[in-house]
Every structure is written in structure tokens, then in C-alpha cells.
XYZ file of C-alpha atoms in Angstrom:
587
model
C 10.559 -0.706 -5.573
C 10.355 -2.635 -2.417
C 13.286 -0.931 -0.759
C 12.427 2.184 -2.564
C 8.798 1.828 -1.608
C 9.531 1.780 2.101
C 11.425 5.057 2.173
C 9.471 6.587 -0.693
C 6.222 5.718 1.049
C 7.386 7.670 4.081
C 8.630 10.535 1.928
C 5.252 10.599 0.225
C 3.411 10.799 3.529
C 5.680 13.640 4.655
C 5.217 15.598 1.463
C 1.493 14.993 1.355
C 1.149 16.067 4.977
C 2.784 19.330 3.942
C 0.470 19.604 0.950
C -2.644 18.887 2.975
C -1.720 20.898 6.040
C -4.324 23.440 4.963
C -7.257 21.106 4.501
C -7.673 18.599 7.346
C -11.073 18.682 9.005
C -11.874 19.854 12.543
C -10.114 18.196 15.454
C -10.088 18.935 19.138
C -6.516 18.046 19.961
C -3.312 20.012 19.429
C -1.046 17.044 18.725
C 1.309 15.401 16.251
C -0.308 14.465 12.975
C 2.896 13.087 11.474
C 6.528 13.031 12.568
C 9.534 11.133 11.325
C 13.261 11.064 11.994
C 15.287 9.377 9.246
C 19.028 8.779 8.864
C 18.527 9.027 5.099
C 19.905 6.775 2.410
C 23.463 8.017 3.005
C 22.994 7.186 6.685
C 21.655 3.645 6.359
C 24.272 2.868 3.693
C 26.929 3.342 6.396
C 25.160 1.120 8.946
C 25.322 -2.637 9.274
C 22.489 -4.882 8.106
C 19.928 -4.585 5.363
C 22.271 -5.630 2.571
C 19.416 -6.698 0.272
C 17.588 -3.450 0.935
C 20.711 -1.453 0.069
C 21.395 -3.369 -3.145
C 17.873 -2.763 -4.440
C 18.002 0.883 -3.390
C 21.134 1.284 -5.535
C 19.567 -0.186 -8.701
C 19.078 2.186 -11.630
C 15.429 1.107 -11.914
C 14.816 2.167 -8.307
C 16.411 5.537 -9.007
C 14.036 6.019 -11.946
C 11.046 5.413 -9.679
C 12.439 7.862 -7.137
C 12.730 10.522 -9.834
C 9.119 9.857 -10.852
C 8.000 10.281 -7.232
C 9.976 13.506 -6.811
C 8.466 14.943 -9.991
C 4.906 13.992 -8.972
C 5.311 15.449 -5.485
C 6.873 18.582 -6.959
C 3.866 19.156 -9.217
C 1.480 18.606 -6.318
C 3.347 20.957 -4.004
C 3.660 23.587 -6.749
C -0.133 23.779 -6.911
C -0.200 24.853 -3.270
C 1.969 27.857 -4.077
C 0.614 28.799 -7.489
C -3.083 28.057 -7.117
C -4.151 26.657 -10.456
C -0.577 25.540 -11.071
C 0.005 27.704 -14.138
C 3.604 28.306 -13.065
C 5.925 25.398 -13.663
C 7.362 25.264 -10.158
C 7.504 21.486 -9.869
C 11.139 21.045 -11.043
C 12.317 23.460 -8.352
C 11.118 21.052 -5.661
C 12.713 17.915 -7.157
C 16.278 18.386 -5.780
C 14.816 19.290 -2.389
C 12.928 15.988 -2.206
C 16.077 14.177 -3.310
C 18.021 15.736 -0.420
C 15.199 14.917 1.986
C 15.571 11.231 1.132
C 19.362 11.159 0.958
C 20.314 13.006 4.145
C 19.271 12.868 7.788
C 15.971 14.662 8.280
C 13.251 15.391 10.804
C 9.732 16.235 9.627
C 6.983 17.380 11.980
C 3.332 18.197 11.226
C 1.211 19.094 14.242
C -1.416 21.427 15.665
C -5.143 21.828 15.599
C -6.817 21.330 12.273
C -7.290 24.652 10.574
C -4.089 25.818 12.318
C -1.739 23.034 11.331
C 1.938 23.851 11.058
C 4.796 21.845 9.631
C 8.536 21.926 10.142
C 11.322 20.102 8.288
C 14.992 19.999 9.316
C 17.563 18.501 6.916
C 21.265 17.992 7.575
C 22.958 19.577 4.536
C 26.313 20.811 3.360
C 26.732 24.556 2.945
C 26.333 24.426 -0.869
C 23.108 22.439 -0.565
C 21.766 24.823 2.071
C 22.369 27.721 -0.304
C 20.670 25.764 -3.083
C 17.598 25.280 -0.874
C 17.449 28.978 0.009
C 17.770 29.962 -3.657
C 15.019 27.478 -4.555
C 12.728 28.964 -1.890
C 13.237 32.461 -3.299
C 12.642 31.301 -6.894
C 9.462 29.474 -5.882
C 8.075 32.492 -4.046
C 9.025 34.852 -6.882
C 7.600 32.689 -9.690
C 4.433 32.108 -7.683
C 4.094 35.912 -7.433
C 4.103 35.783 -3.654
C 5.609 38.493 -1.414
C 9.372 38.916 -1.669
C 10.992 37.186 1.315
C 12.702 39.235 3.976
C 16.163 38.277 5.247
C 17.290 38.516 8.850
C 18.478 36.534 11.855
C 16.866 34.003 14.173
C 18.780 32.916 17.281
C 21.838 34.383 15.553
C 21.457 32.232 12.425
C 20.734 33.566 8.899
C 16.995 33.316 8.241
C 14.418 34.111 5.587
C 10.718 34.794 5.947
C 7.758 35.332 3.656
C 4.199 36.111 4.761
C 1.230 35.561 2.503
C -2.457 35.331 3.324
C -2.654 33.768 6.793
C 0.561 31.815 6.370
C 4.163 32.426 7.227
C 6.935 30.519 5.494
C 10.315 30.611 7.238
C 13.705 29.000 6.851
C 16.879 29.127 8.916
C 20.444 28.037 8.113
C 21.629 26.752 11.497
C 25.049 25.126 11.453
C 24.847 21.801 9.632
C 21.068 22.012 9.402
C 18.570 23.847 7.288
C 15.207 24.189 9.022
C 12.059 25.281 7.158
C 8.523 25.692 8.401
C 5.050 26.835 7.454
C 2.553 28.231 9.929
C -1.075 28.034 8.838
C -4.088 29.756 10.332
C -4.852 33.229 11.685
C -2.356 34.338 14.284
C -0.174 31.233 14.113
C 2.740 32.687 12.168
C 6.081 30.916 12.493
C 5.707 27.295 13.682
C 6.565 26.831 17.348
C 8.353 23.587 16.477
C 10.742 25.528 14.235
C 11.882 27.538 17.227
C 12.230 24.373 19.292
C 14.461 22.768 16.661
C 16.618 25.890 16.346
C 17.101 25.955 20.124
C 18.155 22.303 20.048
C 20.716 23.017 17.329
C 22.101 25.968 19.277
C 22.580 23.979 22.472
C 23.389 20.462 21.210
C 24.230 20.876 17.546
C 21.146 18.864 16.545
C 17.383 19.561 16.376
C 16.643 16.203 18.078
C 18.697 13.398 19.593
C 20.445 11.072 17.131
C 18.795 7.777 16.253
C 20.417 4.842 18.049
C 19.950 1.832 15.777
C 16.821 2.456 13.664
C 17.061 3.807 10.157
C 13.772 5.607 10.577
C 11.311 6.342 13.377
C 7.731 7.399 12.651
C 4.909 8.714 14.839
C 1.525 9.373 13.235
C -2.116 9.889 14.068
C -3.653 7.613 11.449
C -7.207 8.787 12.091
C -6.212 12.340 11.144
C -4.003 11.292 8.250
C -6.916 9.337 6.817
C -8.740 12.593 6.058
C -6.088 13.395 3.477
C -5.390 9.766 2.545
C -8.728 7.941 2.124
C -6.767 4.830 1.161
C -5.985 4.307 4.836
C -8.688 1.953 6.148
C -10.956 3.294 8.866
C -10.239 0.443 11.260
C -6.600 1.501 11.756
C -7.646 4.876 13.175
C -5.012 4.836 15.927
C -1.738 6.389 17.013
C 1.189 4.731 15.253
C 4.737 4.294 16.540
C 7.048 2.606 14.023
C 10.759 1.897 13.624
C 12.693 0.133 10.880
C 16.291 -1.054 11.087
C 18.680 -3.300 9.198
C 19.099 -6.852 10.428
C 21.389 -9.232 8.587
C 20.489 -9.261 4.912
C 17.025 -7.882 5.597
C 15.208 -5.390 7.787
C 13.164 -5.567 10.963
C 10.016 -3.466 11.292
C 8.450 -2.842 14.719
C 5.267 -0.884 15.342
C 2.582 -0.233 17.930
C -0.990 0.825 17.250
C -2.633 2.629 20.177
C -6.427 2.868 19.855
C -8.628 5.417 21.654
C -11.069 2.718 22.814
C -10.715 -0.863 24.089
C -10.504 -3.444 21.325
C -12.558 -6.048 23.214
C -10.543 -8.705 21.403
C -10.888 -12.273 22.576
C -8.824 -15.226 21.434
C -10.726 -18.113 19.896
C -9.619 -21.422 18.471
C -8.133 -21.150 15.006
C -10.292 -22.750 12.299
C -8.245 -23.515 9.193
C -9.248 -25.856 6.325
C -6.036 -27.878 6.628
C -7.225 -30.631 4.279
C -7.871 -28.189 1.432
C -4.543 -26.321 1.443
C -2.162 -27.781 -1.114
C 1.587 -27.496 -1.414
C 3.764 -25.861 -2.727
C 2.413 -22.900 -0.744
C 4.215 -19.608 -1.406
C 1.999 -17.419 0.763
C -0.248 -17.958 3.766
C -2.148 -15.518 5.986
C -4.637 -15.920 8.839
C -6.519 -13.436 11.026
C -9.062 -13.690 13.832
C -11.259 -11.173 15.602
C -12.369 -9.642 12.290
C -16.164 -9.672 12.666
C -16.341 -6.058 13.879
C -14.169 -4.932 10.979
C -16.414 -6.658 8.440
C -19.531 -5.086 9.941
C -17.966 -1.623 9.507
C -17.112 -2.221 5.857
C -19.629 -0.487 3.584
C -19.154 -2.858 0.659
C -19.571 -5.968 2.800
C -22.656 -4.354 4.339
C -24.139 -3.974 0.856
C -24.473 -7.762 0.698
C -26.800 -7.722 3.746
C -25.271 -10.861 5.207
C -27.115 -12.334 8.201
C -23.808 -13.387 9.799
C -20.140 -12.471 9.543
C -17.144 -14.742 10.091
C -14.796 -13.821 12.911
C -11.685 -15.218 11.251
C -10.345 -16.054 7.818
C -7.262 -17.421 6.126
C -5.795 -17.229 2.637
C -3.134 -19.163 0.768
C -1.346 -18.978 -2.554
C 0.166 -21.782 -4.586
C 3.307 -21.643 -6.706
C 3.569 -21.734 -10.495
C 0.069 -20.376 -11.235
C -0.268 -16.714 -10.121
C -4.062 -16.957 -9.930
C -4.069 -19.867 -7.466
C -4.924 -17.582 -4.553
C -7.709 -18.653 -2.212
C -9.491 -17.475 0.913
C -11.707 -19.343 3.367
C -13.681 -18.282 6.432
C -15.641 -20.475 8.867
C -19.369 -19.862 8.467
C -22.547 -21.911 8.699
C -25.429 -21.926 6.215
C -23.156 -20.819 3.390
C -25.502 -21.901 0.580
C -28.320 -19.705 1.804
C -25.974 -16.793 2.508
C -24.629 -16.989 -1.039
C -28.133 -17.200 -2.511
C -29.337 -14.163 -0.587
C -26.229 -12.124 -1.456
C -26.262 -13.039 -5.161
C -28.654 -10.267 -6.335
C -26.378 -7.595 -4.865
C -23.098 -8.917 -6.248
C -23.360 -7.194 -9.681
C -24.016 -3.839 -8.001
C -21.084 -4.368 -5.656
C -18.760 -5.303 -8.512
C -19.834 -2.563 -10.924
C -19.107 0.042 -8.237
C -15.493 -0.394 -9.362
C -16.031 0.165 -13.079
C -17.190 -1.436 -16.296
C -17.065 -5.197 -16.366
C -16.972 -8.095 -18.742
C -18.422 -11.538 -18.198
C -21.399 -12.806 -16.239
C -22.242 -14.341 -12.892
C -23.587 -17.897 -12.867
C -25.370 -19.710 -10.080
C -24.376 -23.362 -10.565
C -27.064 -25.533 -9.023
C -25.386 -28.947 -9.082
C -22.528 -27.974 -6.786
C -23.849 -24.705 -5.285
C -21.294 -22.254 -6.651
C -21.249 -18.677 -7.842
C -18.951 -18.491 -10.865
C -17.837 -15.328 -12.638
C -17.249 -16.365 -16.236
C -15.985 -14.407 -19.200
C -12.894 -12.857 -17.603
C -9.509 -13.353 -19.244
C -7.730 -16.415 -17.795
C -9.297 -16.123 -14.308
C -12.598 -17.729 -13.309
C -13.467 -16.491 -9.798
C -15.561 -18.928 -7.752
C -17.385 -18.684 -4.417
C -18.687 -21.883 -2.830
C -19.271 -23.755 0.427
C -16.335 -25.842 1.627
C -16.544 -28.676 4.141
C -13.225 -29.481 5.777
C -12.393 -31.246 9.032
C -16.033 -31.377 10.101
C -16.466 -27.601 9.690
C -18.221 -25.501 7.061
C -16.417 -22.600 5.364
C -17.213 -20.063 2.699
C -14.400 -20.321 0.191
C -13.475 -18.062 -2.714
C -10.688 -18.082 -5.258
C -9.572 -16.490 -8.481
C -9.693 -19.971 -9.969
C -11.551 -23.142 -8.939
C -9.841 -24.905 -6.037
C -7.310 -27.385 -7.476
C -7.248 -31.026 -6.537
C -5.288 -31.773 -3.398
C -1.801 -33.117 -4.094
C 0.025 -32.938 -0.792
C -0.188 -31.001 2.444
C 2.159 -28.150 3.366
C 4.692 -28.731 6.153
C 3.235 -28.644 9.666
C 5.717 -25.930 10.640
C 3.634 -23.452 8.648
C 0.854 -23.687 11.223
C 2.942 -23.382 14.396
C 1.554 -19.861 14.879
C -1.771 -21.358 16.033
C -0.192 -22.131 19.419
C 0.188 -18.440 20.339
C -2.682 -17.155 22.446
C -2.474 -13.416 21.716
C -1.782 -13.584 17.982
C -4.412 -11.753 15.912
C -2.805 -11.935 12.451
C -0.024 -13.961 10.876
C 1.390 -13.696 7.365
C 4.189 -15.573 5.611
C 5.193 -15.441 1.980
C 7.972 -15.900 -0.550
C 7.867 -12.239 -1.502
C 9.288 -12.567 -4.987
C 6.648 -15.138 -5.900
C 3.904 -12.858 -4.643
C 5.272 -9.799 -6.468
C 5.102 -11.674 -9.759
C 1.641 -13.044 -8.935
C 0.070 -9.766 -7.823
C 1.507 -7.977 -10.822
C -0.320 -10.388 -13.132
C -3.483 -10.316 -11.054
C -3.564 -6.521 -11.279
C -3.078 -6.662 -15.045
C -5.936 -9.122 -15.509
C -8.090 -7.035 -13.196
C -7.564 -4.030 -15.463
C -8.578 -6.112 -18.470
C -11.647 -7.346 -16.592
C -12.673 -3.763 -15.904
C -11.872 -2.796 -19.519
C -9.077 -0.435 -18.483
C -5.772 0.298 -20.154
C -2.705 -1.474 -18.774
C 0.350 0.523 -17.632
C 2.996 1.148 -20.265
C 5.563 -1.635 -20.193
C 8.423 0.888 -20.309
C 7.153 2.890 -17.313
C 9.724 3.173 -14.482
C 7.492 1.232 -12.110
C 7.093 -1.612 -14.579
C 10.838 -1.769 -15.287
C 11.462 -2.020 -11.555
C 8.933 -4.840 -11.244
C 10.746 -6.613 -14.069
C 13.948 -6.510 -12.040
C 12.315 -7.516 -8.774
C 10.781 -10.524 -10.507
C 14.173 -11.876 -11.525
C 16.723 -13.750 -9.445
C 16.163 -14.317 -5.747
C 16.319 -10.857 -4.218
C 13.285 -10.623 -1.977
C 13.333 -13.826 0.082
C 10.738 -14.547 2.764
C 8.585 -12.128 4.725
C 6.997 -12.956 8.089
C 4.537 -10.533 9.716
C 2.761 -10.818 13.070
C 0.147 -8.684 14.798
C -0.367 -9.417 18.484
C -2.728 -8.011 21.095
C -0.473 -6.556 23.800
C -2.987 -4.487 25.726
C -6.697 -3.664 26.005
C -6.302 -1.000 23.310
C -2.884 -1.848 21.892
C -1.648 -3.947 18.982
C 2.020 -4.714 18.305
C 3.367 -5.387 14.834
C 6.585 -7.197 13.927
C 7.936 -8.011 10.480
C 11.130 -9.745 9.394
C 11.685 -9.279 5.673
C 14.270 -8.387 3.089
C 12.810 -4.997 2.221
C 10.067 -4.192 4.714
C 7.110 -4.823 2.403
C 5.062 -7.764 1.169
C 4.475 -8.540 -2.494
C 0.978 -7.049 -2.432
C 2.278 -3.868 -0.786
C 5.100 -3.486 -3.295
C 2.818 -3.828 -6.330
C 0.091 -1.654 -4.772
C 2.471 1.187 -3.893
C 3.907 1.166 -7.404
C 0.371 1.288 -8.824
C -0.344 4.206 -6.473
C 2.736 6.051 -7.724
C 1.376 5.753 -11.270
C -1.926 7.397 -10.264
C -2.502 10.742 -11.960
C -3.390 12.452 -8.661
C -0.610 10.839 -6.647
C -0.201 11.029 -3.653
C -3.744 11.932 -2.599
C -5.799 9.328 -4.428
C -5.454 5.973 -6.086
C -6.700 6.428 -9.638
C -6.859 3.527 -12.030
C -5.785 3.704 -15.638
C -8.261 5.116 -18.217
C -10.916 2.965 -19.844
C -9.880 1.304 -23.088
C -10.331 3.278 -26.284
C -10.987 0.329 -28.620
C -11.073 2.477 -31.757
C -7.740 4.106 -30.939
C -6.125 0.799 -29.967
C -7.261 -0.808 -33.206
C -5.749 2.025 -35.233
C -2.464 1.753 -33.330
C -2.271 -1.988 -33.937
C -2.975 -1.496 -37.628
C -0.282 1.162 -37.882
C 2.157 -1.058 -36.028
C 1.560 -3.955 -38.436
C 1.992 -1.632 -41.405
C 5.283 -0.179 -40.159
C 6.696 -3.438 -38.839
C 9.290 -5.349 -40.798
C 9.355 -9.127 -41.285
C 7.964 -10.932 -38.293
C 10.605 -12.586 -36.142
C 9.910 -15.489 -33.863
C 11.321 -15.110 -30.357
C 11.919 -18.383 -28.481
C 9.933 -18.767 -25.277
C 12.012 -18.364 -22.089
C 12.371 -21.387 -19.826
C 9.676 -21.699 -17.170
C 10.429 -20.316 -13.722
C 10.973 -22.644 -10.831
C 9.960 -22.229 -7.223
C 12.868 -22.296 -4.752
C 13.122 -25.489 -2.731
C 9.599 -26.561 -3.714
C 8.549 -29.065 -6.402
C 5.959 -28.078 -8.980
C 2.372 -28.953 -8.092
C 0.547 -31.861 -9.645
C -1.964 -31.392 -12.408
C -4.772 -29.129 -11.256
C -8.330 -30.148 -12.031
C -10.274 -26.982 -12.661
C -13.423 -28.572 -14.036
C -15.890 -26.292 -15.701
C -19.194 -25.760 -13.895
C -21.845 -28.181 -14.985
C -25.531 -28.623 -14.416
C -28.338 -26.105 -14.435
C -27.323 -22.495 -14.021
C -29.029 -19.120 -14.022
C -26.923 -16.137 -14.990
C -26.676 -12.451 -14.107
C -25.127 -10.534 -16.991
C -22.780 -7.663 -16.208
C -22.580 -4.771 -15.992
C -25.886 -4.092 -14.251
C -26.348 -1.454 -11.529
C -29.099 -3.263 -9.651
C -30.009 -6.607 -11.225
C -33.108 -8.515 -10.404
C -32.916 -11.770 -8.475
C -31.921 -14.587 -10.866
C -34.398 -17.196 -11.900
C -33.449 -20.413 -10.150
C -35.124 -23.805 -10.293
C -34.873 -24.371 -6.554
C -33.267 -22.309 -3.844
C -30.843 -23.906 -1.371
C -32.530 -25.463 1.597
C -31.565 -24.676 5.182
């Protein structure tokens, strides 16, 4: 789903912009909310570069995920036309979404909130244009909306249907079918629809052809965030993005233009070089993050007296849960002690939990015990004469050997704010397992193993399809950030797994909903029935262990269990009292 996820992610944003065009909150500016121009899958298949992307796009498992996305978007869009969604209009939208992905298209959502209008132009054959027009009429008829009127616009065959304060229009203009929805009193037909029709009449196209990129996106992320709360607040900027094939992979370029100065200042990188062990399969570092942490509500719940201004993370091969993060900070013991009473409340905000928190006095650690396989740990770390706060899903392994120095060459660049490198296939497999254990920790059901998204992850975890991904975010102006990524498919392992989890959400695309809580009684009955109906048990030989490309396996890790006196906070607990502790850390 990595290839798929890139284009499907954009399709999802387009469709959801259409769905939410009625509900965005007040804004002062009449401007673009979202716009994209895509050559479509048939277009990028004919262009050079991106061979890995194309091969994954063509897989049957990717096609299954696309069909799931089309069906989910169809159901969501049907609700906009049929209110409570009693009419089964969703299947009528599915072939339209398929065409939108396959062929060249331009989508435009703009205007003042409360009067937003959207326009979509798709380059289609005559039979497909007729199929779209027939689908529009069926949708309007089954939704019991006014019968559309047929006429001409700029000499081209056109249809129009008015209902409430909206006007839905479509025009068959040469090789293009253009459809639009005007929303709000007095808006009527979208102005952008007329602009596109004029472009087709004079130049044969609604907009100029793309020269190189597969897709070009412009978006106002601050306005999109009102319909997509998953977008973090700190990226509330104007986005300009292009993606194009390059060799076997793709190149992604973007600019983020903020309304206010960033006030970003470069500072010396502080990385715990002596604590990072090889073979590293993922490394990330960021600086200038203090303001972002202060804005985060969950971090604020901990009432920390100080916030780090940079942090780094690294992941080690072979064990998916060997993922660690460290941030330079002083007085870590006291900060941990003061934050400890609020940790259960912070954690239980995300659901039911198993296990308990332990304050380990002998080595000043907070340990979360009782989770399956993982044992998250937070502790002070002293490295290279500096103090860090360090956390991991497992205790930090013993140091075997250092990574190559080339990994840290990025520290020489003055305007670099964020750097990320990974072996994407390794991280896909790791994050998939981390997500699964997280669901168990929160006592939630795991996704069905035969779900399309899970079958795609199975395929992406085999062979060597995904290669390396390198991402950089640089400060290129007082209020401008530039993003560059070289990768096989345009996404990192975390992004691939997260987008697939999002697609499985019941209210996709508007929210990220986790799986239901476990029904232990039902699960027990199912297991009993399975044992009763099963034949003789057959032993399946274990598959050979996976190997990391070009990297030897790590030495034996020493994850010693916490020892010494400890006071525990049992979970779940909405607001636990401060734990009883023999002696608090001293300044």
C-alpha cells in the first residue's frame, strides 16, 4: 500500500474535501482549500522512473485496497446526497473514483467557508463520460432529489440539478468531463467550473499539462485540519507539493508557507552517539521542537518544567520493538518523578490498559510492566558528557558496535531542521507488529488477517521492494520550510502502516477509529468452536528467520529486569495518587 497509499491518500483528501465542503468553519479568505492535478495511474505508467512504485501499484493486493477505499468513499459521499444514507448509493460512486485515480484529473475546492465550491475535471473517453452522466442521474433520482435539467454550456452538453442552496452541474467538453458543486446561498454554479470550460474551449485542456511531475498539490492545511483532525496543528500552513518518478523510486518536493515567522534558530546537534548501536535500520533527528511540544495538549498534561528543543530516535534490526528516542534535558530524574502521577491519566486517555507503572529506585527508571512482549522504559541517559531523557519500547540493549559515521553527516548542514533515514521494509514490518501489540495492550481486537490491508502488508514485508527512504526538512525562509524525500514509494514505514490502519477505520476518511474492545466471552466461544470443528492438529515448520540486508545481526541484547525497591501505579486509573516512594530523586 505504499505506492497505493500515496495516490490513494491524495484521492482520499480530494473526496473528503468534497464531502466536507458543506461543513468547514468560518474563514475570512476566499482561497484554495485543496487543489491537485494528477496524470493518473495510466499517465505515470507511460512515464520514465518510479519502476518500484509502478510494480507495487500493479499488484493484486494493492488493487484490493483500492477497491476498499473506493467503497468506503462511496458510502461516505452517498450520505451527503441521501441524508441518513438509507439509499444504497455507494456502489454508484465506485467506478467514478476508479476513473479519478486512473485518468488525468484536476480537482479544485475553494471559496469562503459556508460558501465552498468544488470542481473536478477528468479526462475520459466518450463511453466513460456517458457512464458518469448516467451515474449522476441515478444518484440524484435514487436520492429523491430534483430531476436534472439538460442543456448547453459554452456549446457543450451539460446537466444541472438544484437542491436546497446547492447547484450540481456537469459538462461534457471534448475529452473532458467537468463536474462541480456550488454551496451556499446565491453561489450556484462554481466559478471554477466556468474557468475550466473556457480553458478547454480555447486550449483543449482545463489547465496546462504537467511537465514532469506525476501529481501537483496545493492545499491550505489549516483549513483542511477542520475536516481532518488527524492533521497536527503545527503544520497549519500553505502546502505546495509535487511527486515524480526518479530511477527506481520517486522524488517528493514540498514547501510549507506559514502565516507567521518561525523564529527558528540553528543550534548544535546533541546526539547520544555512544548509545546508538548497529545494525541501525532507521534514524531520525529534529531540532527547534520546543515550541511544538509546548503546544501539545498531552505533553502539557505532564506539567513539565522544561522542554527539550531537539530529539532523535533510532531503530535496530531483527527485533521490531528495539525503537528508542532520546532528547537532551537536565534534571531528568526530578522531571520524571514530578510527571509520574499524571502518566496513568495520560495513557488511559487512549483506552483501557493492562499492566502497571513501576518507579524503580535503584536505577531511576519508569517501567511499564505487564504488556505483551514489550516493556516500555523511561530513564535518564548520560552520554558524551550530556544528560538526556531516553525512552524505548524495550530496555536499551547493550552496546555492540557503533553505526557508520556517514549516518551522521547531516549534522554539518546549518539550516536542516529534520532528517530521517530508514530501510523502509524493515520499518513496515516493525511498525505493523508494534501496532498489533499496542492493540493488545489497550485490550482491542486486532484486524482480520485476511483483510485487504493486511494482505498488502504481507506482500510489502517480503522480498526487497521498498529500499531506503531519506527525508529532509530545511528552513529556507523566515516563514518557509522545504521538504525533500528520495524513496521507492513516497512514504516511510510508519506512514504506510498508519494510512492502512486509517483505511480500516469505520468512519474513514474523516476520523481514525481503532478496532473495538475485545469481547472475551465471544472470543472464548469462537476458540472452543474452532477446536471442536478442527481436524487432527498439524505441525507447521517454522519459517527461516529474516535477515537484514548488508547488516550483520546484533549481538546478544541484555534487557535486565528492573531490580531494587519499586512503587507501582496500577492501570487503568483516571487520576492516580502520587506513588509512595522511599526517597525522591535529589536535585
